[in-house]
Coordinates of C-alpha atoms and ligand atoms in Angstrom, one line a residue:
M1277 CA -19.2 16.6 -24.3
Q1278 CA -21.1 13.6 -25.0
S1279 CA -25.0 14.6 -25.8
Q1280 CA -28.1 13.0 -24.0
P1281 CA -29.0 11.3 -27.4
E1282 CA -25.8 10.1 -28.0
I1283 CA -25.5 8.1 -24.7
R1284 CA -28.9 7.0 -25.1
G1285 CA -28.0 5.8 -28.4
V1286 CA -25.3 3.5 -27.5
A1287 CA -27.2 2.4 -24.4
T1288 CA -30.2 1.3 -26.2
E1289 CA -28.3 -0.6 -28.9
L1290 CA -26.5 -2.3 -26.0
L1291 CA -29.6 -3.6 -24.1
A1292 CA -31.1 -4.7 -27.2
S1293 CA -28.8 -6.9 -27.5
K1294 CA -30.1 -8.2 -24.2
G1295 CA -33.7 -8.4 -25.2
L1296 CA -34.0 -5.0 -23.1
R1297 CA -36.3 -1.8 -24.0
L1298 CA -34.3 1.7 -22.9
I1299 CA -37.0 3.6 -20.4
S1300 CA -35.1 6.4 -18.8
C1301 CA -31.3 7.4 -18.6
N1302 CA -30.0 9.6 -16.3
S1303 CA -26.2 10.7 -15.7
V1304 CA -25.4 10.7 -12.1
Q1305 CA -21.6 11.8 -12.0
T1306 CA -19.7 12.7 -14.9
L1307 CA -16.2 11.1 -15.2
W1308 CA -12.9 12.4 -15.3
A1309 CA -12.0 15.8 -17.3
G1310 CA -15.7 15.1 -18.4
Y1311 CA -14.2 12.0 -20.5
G1312 CA -17.9 10.5 -20.2
H1313 CA -20.6 10.1 -17.3
I1314 CA -22.2 7.1 -14.9
C1315 CA -25.8 7.0 -15.8
Q1316 CA -28.6 5.3 -13.7
I1317 CA -30.7 3.5 -16.0
K1318 CA -34.2 2.0 -16.4
A1319 CA -35.1 -1.2 -18.6
C1320 CA -37.9 -3.2 -19.4
S1321 CA -37.8 -6.7 -20.7
N1322 CA -39.0 -7.2 -23.9
N1323 CA -40.7 -10.5 -23.5
T1324 CA -41.8 -9.8 -19.3
G1325 CA -41.9 -6.3 -19.4
V1326 CA -40.7 -6.7 -16.2
S1327 CA -38.3 -3.8 -15.5
Q1328 CA -34.8 -3.1 -13.5
S1329 CA -32.4 -0.5 -12.8
L1330 CA -29.1 -0.3 -14.3
M1331 CA -25.8 1.4 -14.3
F1332 CA -24.2 2.5 -17.8
K1333 CA -20.6 3.7 -17.8
Y1334 CA -20.0 5.4 -20.5
V1335 CA -16.8 7.5 -21.8
S1336 CA -16.1 8.7 -25.0
P1337 CA -12.7 10.9 -24.7
P1338 CA -11.8 13.3 -27.0
S1339 CA -9.9 11.6 -29.9
S1340 CA -6.1 11.8 -29.8
K1341 CA -6.0 12.7 -33.7
S1342 CA -8.2 15.8 -33.0
N1343 CA -5.9 17.1 -30.2
K1344 CA -2.5 15.7 -31.4
N1345 CA -0.7 18.5 -30.7
V1346 CA -2.1 18.9 -27.3
R1347 CA -2.4 15.3 -26.3
S1348 CA -0.9 12.9 -28.3
L1349 CA 2.0 12.9 -25.3
D1350 CA 0.1 13.6 -22.5
E1351 CA 0.6 10.8 -20.3
G1352 CA -2.0 11.0 -17.6
H1353 CA -4.7 11.7 -21.0
I1354 CA -3.3 8.5 -22.8
R1355 CA -3.0 6.6 -19.4
K1356 CA -7.2 7.7 -18.9
I1357 CA -8.6 6.5 -22.1
F1358 CA -6.2 3.0 -21.9
S1359 CA -7.8 2.8 -18.5
Y1360 CA -11.4 3.0 -19.2
Q1361 CA -10.5 0.3 -22.3
V1362 CA -8.5 -2.3 -19.7
E1363 CA -11.9 -1.9 -17.1
Q1364 CA -13.8 -3.0 -20.4
Y1365 CA -12.0 -6.0 -21.2
F1366 CA -12.0 -6.9 -17.5
Y1367 CA -16.0 -6.7 -17.6
T1368 CA -16.5 -8.4 -20.1
Y1369 CA -13.1 -11.5 -20.2
L1370 CA -12.3 -11.8 -16.7
A1371 CA -15.2 -10.9 -14.1
P1372 CA -17.2 -13.4 -15.7
Q1373 CA -15.2 -16.1 -14.2
M1374 CA -15.1 -15.3 -10.8
P1375 CA -17.2 -17.0 -8.0
N1376 CA -20.2 -15.5 -6.7
K1377 CA -18.5 -15.0 -3.5
I1378 CA -16.1 -12.6 -5.1
A1379 CA -18.7 -9.8 -5.6
V1380 CA -18.6 -7.8 -8.7
A1381 CA -21.1 -6.0 -10.8
S1382 CA -21.7 -8.1 -13.5
C1383 CA -21.5 -6.4 -17.4
L1384 CA -24.7 -7.6 -19.3
A1385 CA -23.0 -5.8 -22.3
S1386 CA -20.6 -3.8 -23.2
V1387 CA -18.9 -1.9 -26.6
N1388 CA -15.2 -0.7 -27.3
T1389 CA -15.3 0.9 -30.8
T1390 CA -13.8 3.6 -32.9
A1391 CA -15.5 5.5 -35.4
K1392 CA -13.7 8.1 -37.4
G1393 CA -11.0 8.4 -34.8
A1394 CA -13.1 9.1 -31.5
N1395 CA -13.1 6.0 -29.6
T1396 CA -16.5 4.5 -27.5
I1397 CA -16.6 2.8 -24.4
G1398 CA -19.9 1.6 -22.6
M1399 CA -20.6 -0.5 -20.2
V1400 CA -24.2 -1.5 -18.8
M1401 CA -23.5 -3.3 -15.4
N1402 CA -26.2 -4.1 -12.4
D1403 CA -26.6 -1.4 -9.8
L1404 CA -24.2 -2.8 -6.8
R1405 CA -26.6 -1.1 -4.5
D1406 CA -29.4 -3.4 -4.8
S1407 CA -27.2 -5.7 -2.6
F1408 CA -24.1 -3.4 -0.9
P1409 CA -26.0 0.3 -0.1
V1410 CA -23.5 1.5 1.7
A1411 CA -21.1 3.7 0.0
G1412 CA -17.7 4.0 1.0
E1413 CA -17.1 7.5 1.3
K1414 CA -14.4 9.5 -0.9
R1415 CA -10.8 9.8 1.2
A1416 CA -13.2 8.7 4.5
E1417 CA -12.0 5.5 6.8
L1418 CA -13.6 2.7 6.5
N1419 CA -14.8 1.2 10.3
E1420 CA -13.3 -1.6 11.3
T1421 CA -15.9 -4.4 10.2
Q1422 CA -15.8 -2.7 6.6
V1423 CA -11.5 -3.2 6.8
H1424 CA -12.2 -7.1 7.8
A1425 CA -14.6 -7.5 4.8
A1426 CA -12.3 -5.5 2.2
L1427 CA -8.9 -7.6 3.4
K1428 CA -11.6 -10.9 2.9
W1429 CA -12.7 -9.3 -0.8
L1430 CA -9.3 -8.9 -1.8
A1431 CA -7.6 -12.2 -0.4
G1432 CA -10.5 -13.9 -2.7
F1433 CA -9.8 -11.6 -5.6
H1434 CA -5.8 -11.9 -5.8
G1435 CA -6.2 -15.9 -4.7
F1436 CA -8.9 -16.4 -7.4
W1437 CA -6.3 -15.2 -9.9
W1438 CA -2.9 -16.2 -8.5
S1439 CA -4.2 -20.1 -9.1
R1440 CA -5.1 -18.6 -12.9
A1441 CA -1.9 -16.5 -13.0
D1442 CA -0.8 -18.4 -16.6
E1443 CA -4.5 -16.9 -17.8
V1444 CA -3.7 -13.3 -16.2
R1445 CA -0.4 -13.3 -18.5
R1446 CA -1.6 -13.9 -21.3
A1447 CA -4.6 -10.9 -21.0
A1448 CA -1.8 -8.6 -19.6
R1449 CA -0.9 -7.0 -22.7
V1450 CA -1.0 -3.1 -22.2
R1451 CA 2.2 -1.8 -21.8
P1452 CA 2.7 1.8 -19.7
P1453 CA 0.7 4.5 -21.3
L1454 CA 4.2 6.3 -23.2
E1455 CA 5.5 3.3 -24.6
H1456 CA 2.3 1.5 -25.5
F1457 CA 1.5 4.9 -27.3
K1458 CA 5.0 5.4 -29.3
Q1459 CA 5.0 2.1 -30.3
H1460 CA 1.6 2.0 -31.7
K1461 CA 0.8 5.9 -32.4
S1462 CA -2.8 4.9 -31.1
T1463 CA -4.8 5.5 -28.2
E1464 CA -7.1 2.5 -29.5
L1465 CA -6.3 -0.7 -27.7
G1466 CA -9.0 -2.5 -29.9
P1467 CA -11.8 -4.8 -28.9
Q1468 CA -9.0 -7.4 -27.5
A1469 CA -7.2 -4.6 -25.3
G1470 CA -6.3 -6.7 -22.6
I1471 CA -5.4 -5.5 -18.9
W1472 CA -2.6 -3.7 -18.1
L1473 CA 1.0 -5.3 -18.0
K1474 CA 2.0 -3.8 -14.5
G1475 CA -1.7 -3.1 -12.0
G1476 CA -2.2 0.2 -10.7
Y1477 CA -1.6 3.8 -11.5
T1478 CA 1.4 5.0 -9.4
Y1479 CA 4.5 3.0 -10.6
L1480 CA 7.4 4.4 -11.3
A1481 CA 7.8 3.9 -15.0
T1482 CA 4.8 5.9 -15.4
R1483 CA 5.3 8.8 -12.9
R1484 CA 9.1 9.9 -14.3
K1485 CA 8.4 13.7 -13.7
E1486 CA 6.7 13.3 -10.3
Y1487 CA 10.0 11.3 -9.7
D1488 CA 12.3 13.9 -11.0
G1489 CA 10.1 17.0 -9.1
L1490 CA 11.1 14.5 -5.8
K1491 CA 14.9 14.6 -6.8
M1492 CA 14.8 18.5 -6.9
D1493 CA 12.9 18.6 -4.0
E1494 CA 15.1 19.5 -1.3
D1495 CA 12.8 20.1 1.3
S1496 CA 11.7 16.9 1.4
E1497 CA 13.9 14.3 3.3
W1498 CA 12.3 11.5 1.0
S1499 CA 14.2 13.6 -2.3
S1500 CA 17.8 11.7 -1.3
A1501 CA 16.5 8.3 1.1
F1502 CA 14.8 7.5 -2.2
C1503 CA 16.5 9.3 -5.2
E1504 CA 20.0 9.4 -4.5
P1505 CA 22.4 6.5 -5.7
G1506 CA 22.7 4.2 -2.9
G1507 CA 25.6 2.1 -3.7
S1508 CA 24.5 -0.3 -6.2
G1509 CA 26.3 1.2 -9.1
E1510 CA 23.7 4.1 -9.9
T1511 CA 20.4 2.7 -8.6
S1512 CA 18.1 4.6 -5.7
V1513 CA 16.3 2.9 -3.4
A1514 CA 13.3 4.2 -5.4
E1515 CA 14.2 2.5 -8.5
L1516 CA 15.8 -0.9 -6.3
A1517 CA 12.0 -0.8 -5.3
A1518 CA 10.2 -0.4 -7.8
G1519 CA 12.5 -2.6 -10.7
F1520 CA 12.4 -5.3 -8.1
L1521 CA 8.4 -5.3 -7.9
C1522 CA 8.2 -6.1 -11.5
S1523 CA 11.3 -8.3 -11.7
S1524 CA 11.2 -11.9 -12.6
A1525 CA 12.2 -12.4 -8.8
V1526 CA 8.4 -11.7 -8.1
R1527 CA 6.8 -13.6 -11.3
E1528 CA 5.9 -16.4 -9.1
Y1529 CA 3.9 -14.4 -6.3
Q1530 CA 2.1 -11.7 -9.2
T1531 CA -1.4 -12.2 -9.6
L1532 CA -4.3 -9.8 -10.8
I1533 CA -4.8 -6.2 -8.6
H1534 CA -7.2 -4.4 -8.4
G1535 CA -4.9 -1.5 -8.8
D1536 CA -6.6 1.4 -7.1
V1537 CA -7.8 0.3 -3.6
K1538 CA -9.7 3.1 -1.6
S1539 CA -13.1 3.5 0.2
E1540 CA -14.7 5.5 -2.7
N1541 CA -14.2 2.5 -5.0
L1542 CA -16.6 0.2 -3.0
F1543 CA -19.6 -0.4 -1.5
T1544 CA -20.0 -2.4 1.8
T1545 CA -23.5 -4.6 3.2
I1546 CA -25.3 -2.2 5.9
K1547 CA -23.7 -4.5 8.6
G1548 CA -20.3 -4.0 6.6
D1549 CA -19.5 -7.2 6.7
A1550 CA -19.2 -7.9 2.9
V1551 CA -17.9 -5.7 0.4
A1552 CA -17.9 -5.4 -3.5
F1553 CA -15.1 -3.0 -5.3
F1554 CA -15.4 -1.4 -9.0
D1555 CA -13.8 1.0 -10.9
F1556 CA -11.1 -1.8 -12.3
Q1557 CA -9.7 0.9 -14.4
Y1558 CA -6.2 -0.3 -13.5
V1559 CA -6.4 -3.7 -13.1
G1560 CA -3.4 -5.9 -14.0
L1561 CA -0.4 -8.1 -13.3
G1562 CA 1.1 -7.2 -9.8
L1563 CA 1.9 -8.6 -6.1
G1564 CA -1.0 -8.2 -3.9
V1565 CA 0.6 -6.1 -1.4
C1566 CA 0.7 -3.5 -4.1
D1567 CA -3.1 -3.7 -3.2
L1568 CA -3.2 -3.4 0.4
A1569 CA -0.3 -0.7 0.9
K1570 CA -2.6 1.6 -0.7
L1571 CA -5.7 0.5 1.3
F1572 CA -3.4 0.7 4.6
T1573 CA -2.5 4.0 4.2
C1574 CA -5.7 5.5 2.6
S1575 CA -8.6 3.6 4.1
V1576 CA -7.8 1.6 7.6
P1577 CA -7.7 3.4 10.6
L1578 CA -4.5 4.2 12.5
R1579 CA -5.9 2.5 15.4
M1580 CA -6.3 -0.6 13.8
L1581 CA -2.4 -0.6 12.7
V1582 CA -0.4 0.9 15.4
D1583 CA -0.6 0.0 19.4
D1584 CA -0.9 3.7 20.4
D1585 CA -2.9 6.1 17.7
E1586 CA -1.7 8.9 19.3
A1587 CA 0.5 11.0 17.2
I1588 CA 3.7 9.4 15.9
P1589 CA 6.6 11.7 16.6
T1590 CA 7.9 13.4 13.2
A1591 CA 11.0 12.2 11.9
S1592 CA 10.6 8.7 14.2
T1593 CA 10.4 4.8 13.3
L1594 CA 8.3 2.5 13.5
E1595 CA 8.2 -1.2 13.3
M1596 CA 5.4 -3.6 12.8
Q1597 CA 3.3 -3.0 15.2
Q1598 CA 0.2 -6.0 16.2
G1599 CA -2.7 -4.5 14.4
E1600 CA -0.6 -4.0 11.3
E1601 CA 0.7 -8.0 11.6
T1602 CA -2.6 -9.3 12.8
L1603 CA -4.4 -8.0 9.3
L1604 CA -1.4 -9.1 7.5
R1605 CA -1.5 -12.7 8.7
K1606 CA -5.5 -13.0 8.1
Y1607 CA -5.3 -11.8 4.8
H1608 CA -2.1 -14.3 4.1
D1609 CA -3.8 -16.6 5.6
Q1610 CA -6.6 -16.5 3.1
L1611 CA -4.7 -15.4 0.4
Q1612 CA -3.2 -19.1 0.3
R1613 CA -6.3 -21.1 1.4
T1614 CA -8.0 -19.3 -2.2
S1615 CA -5.3 -20.2 -4.0
G1616 CA -3.7 -23.7 -2.5
K1617 CA -0.2 -22.0 -3.0
R1618 CA 2.4 -21.5 -0.3
Y1619 CA 3.7 -17.8 0.1
G1620 CA 6.7 -18.1 2.9
W1621 CA 5.6 -15.8 5.3
S1622 CA 8.7 -13.6 5.7
L1623 CA 8.9 -13.6 2.1
F1624 CA 5.7 -12.1 2.0
L1625 CA 7.0 -9.7 4.8
T1626 CA 9.8 -8.4 2.4
H1627 CA 7.0 -8.2 -0.2
W1628 CA 4.7 -6.1 2.0
E1629 CA 8.1 -3.6 2.7
T1630 CA 8.7 -3.2 -0.7
A1631 CA 5.5 -2.4 -1.5
L1632 CA 5.2 0.4 1.6
V1633 CA 8.6 2.1 0.0
D1634 CA 7.2 2.1 -3.6
W1635 CA 4.0 3.4 -2.6
L1636 CA 5.5 5.9 0.2
R1637 CA 7.6 7.0 -2.9
F1638 CA 4.4 7.5 -5.1
Q1639 CA 3.2 10.0 -2.5
A1640 CA 6.2 12.0 -1.4
S1641 CA 6.4 12.8 -4.9
W1642 CA 2.4 13.6 -5.9
G1643 CA 1.2 14.8 -2.9
F1644 CA 0.0 12.6 0.4
W1645 CA -3.0 11.8 2.4
G1646 CA -4.4 8.9 4.9
N1647 CA -2.5 7.7 7.3
T1648 CA 1.0 9.5 6.3
E1649 CA 2.9 9.3 9.7
W1650 CA 2.6 5.9 9.6
L1651 CA 3.8 5.4 6.5
E1652 CA 6.9 7.4 6.8
A1653 CA 7.8 5.9 10.1
R1654 CA 6.9 2.2 9.0
V1655 CA 9.5 3.1 5.9
R1656 CA 12.0 5.3 7.4
S1657 CA 12.4 1.8 9.7
I1658 CA 12.8 -0.2 6.9
L1659 CA 15.2 2.0 4.9
D1660 CA 17.0 1.9 8.2
D1661 CA 17.3 -1.9 8.4
A1662 CA 20.3 -3.1 6.5
Q1663 CA 19.6 -6.6 6.4
W1664 CA 16.5 -5.0 3.7
L1665 CA 18.7 -3.2 1.6
A1666 CA 21.0 -5.9 1.1
W1667 CA 18.3 -7.9 0.2
I1668 CA 16.6 -5.7 -2.3
K1669 CA 20.5 -4.4 -3.8
S1670 CA 21.2 -8.5 -3.9
A1671 CA 17.2 -9.4 -5.5
Y1672 CA 17.0 -6.9 -7.8
E1673 CA 21.1 -7.2 -9.1
A1674 CA 20.2 -11.2 -9.6
S1675 CA 17.0 -10.2 -11.7
E1676 CA 18.7 -7.8 -13.8
R1677 CA 21.4 -10.9 -14.3
D1678 CA 18.1 -13.0 -15.5
W1679 CA 16.8 -10.2 -17.5
R1680 CA 20.7 -9.5 -19.3
N1681 CA 20.7 -13.5 -19.9
Ligands
ADP2275 N1 -21.5 -1.1 -10.6 C1 -22.3 -0.2 -10.2 N2 -23.4 0.1 -9.4 C2 -23.7 1.3 -8.5 N3 -23.1 2.4 -8.8 C3 -21.8 2.3 -9.5 C4 -21.4 1.3 -10.3 N4 -20.3 1.4 -10.9 C5 -19.6 2.7 -10.8 N5 -20.9 3.2 -10.0 C6 -20.8 4.7 -9.4 O1 -20.1 5.4 -10.0 C7 -18.8 5.8 -9.7 C8 -18.1 6.3 -10.6 O2 -17.8 5.2 -11.0 P1 -15.8 4.8 -11.1 O3 -16.1 3.2 -11.9 O4 -15.4 4.8 -9.9 O5 -15.5 6.0 -12.3 P2 -14.4 6.8 -11.5 O6 -13.6 7.4 -10.6 O7 -13.6 7.2 -13.2 O8 -15.2 8.4 -11.2 C9 -19.2 5.2 -8.6 O9 -18.4 6.0 -7.3 C10 -20.5 4.7 -7.7 O10 -20.9 5.6 -7.2
MG2276 MG1 -13.6 5.5 -8.7

C-alpha cells in the first residue's frame, strides 16, 4: 500500500515541472486491489499565485519480482499493471492531438518509472467536473440526451482516430497480457509502452479460462451455441467471431477504441448534451462497434432499443428494431463525416452483429449485467441467420488463408 508522503512526493515533483506548488492532496478513491489512488489536488502557480484544483491518478502496484511465485502468471494482475501504463501513454502522446470538441482530460504532467523493481505511474489531470459536473453512475442507465451525447463522443473519437489509423497502428504495441509477459518476463512496458494491440479487456485471447468454464457449463444455452465446433473444421462460433474481429479482414475499419465504455466512465454537462469519457486503461486498436456493444448493453435504456420494452420473452429471438437502428445510423453517419471515410452500411451491420456475439460470449462466461434479455435475443437471431453464419465462416477462412500466405 502506498503512503501519503510517497504520493505527495511524486505529485510535488510532477507539479514542479510545470511551475506549480502542491498545497493539498487528498485521496478520494482507491484503485483496483489497492494498486493506487485517485487524489484531488490543490496546486498554486509559482508565478501568479493563482490556485487550481486538479486530479492525480497514482499507481504503484506490487512488483512482479516481489510476488514472483504468486503473481507471475496472474493474468488479471498483469492486465491491470499494463493497463495503467497504456493509459499514461494515451494521455501523454495521443490525447494531446485530439480536438477540443472530443472532450478528454488534459494531462499536465505524467510519469512512468521503475526503481528497484517497483513500477510507479502518476498522471496529473485537469478536473473534468469543472465543465462536466454530472457523474454517470455505476451500472446505471444514461438518459436519452446523455445516450446521444455519448454516441456523438464515440463517433467523434473513433472517426478522428480512424483517419489516423496508421499512427494508431504504430502505437498499438502491447500484446495480450500473458503473451507479452511470457516473452519479456516483465511487467514493465517502459516509457514508450504504447497502447493495446487489441483494445478492450474482454477479447477471447485474454479470456480463455472463462471460455473453458463456459464450455463445461451444462446449464448455459450459450455453452453449446458458442463453444461447440460449428461445421468449419474445429472452429466454434466464439472463435470465429473473435478471430474475425482481429483479422486482416477488418484492418481497413480499425480505429482507436476506448475499450471500457460505460456510464461510470463518463461525466456529462448538467443538460446532458455533452460528455467526456475517462479511464483509458483499455484503449487500443479495434472496431468502433465493439465499444457500442458494451454501451448498448450496459448503459442505454431498453426503451431506446426496442419498440415495446415490456419484458422480452425468455429464449426469444429479436431482429434489429427501429430504436437500435436509429442510434446506429446516427453513429454511422457521424463516424463517416468525422473520418472522411466510407463504411458501407451492410458491412457495418455485420460488424455490429459480430461485436454483439463476441460481447455476449464474454458476459455468458463472466457474468451478465445490463440489457441481458435484449442482448441474448439479438444474438439468438444472429446465430439463427444462415447468411450471417456462412459469411462469418468464409470471412474467417479467408483471413486464415491470408495469414498463412
Ligand atoms: N480527470 C478526472 N476528473 C475528475 N474525476 C476523475 C478524473 N479521472 C478520474 N476521476 C475520478 O476517479 C474515478 C476513478 O478513475 P478511473 O480512471 O475510472 O479508474 P478506475 O475505474 O480504475 O477506478 C472516476 O470514477 C472519477 O470519479
Ligand atoms: Mg473507471
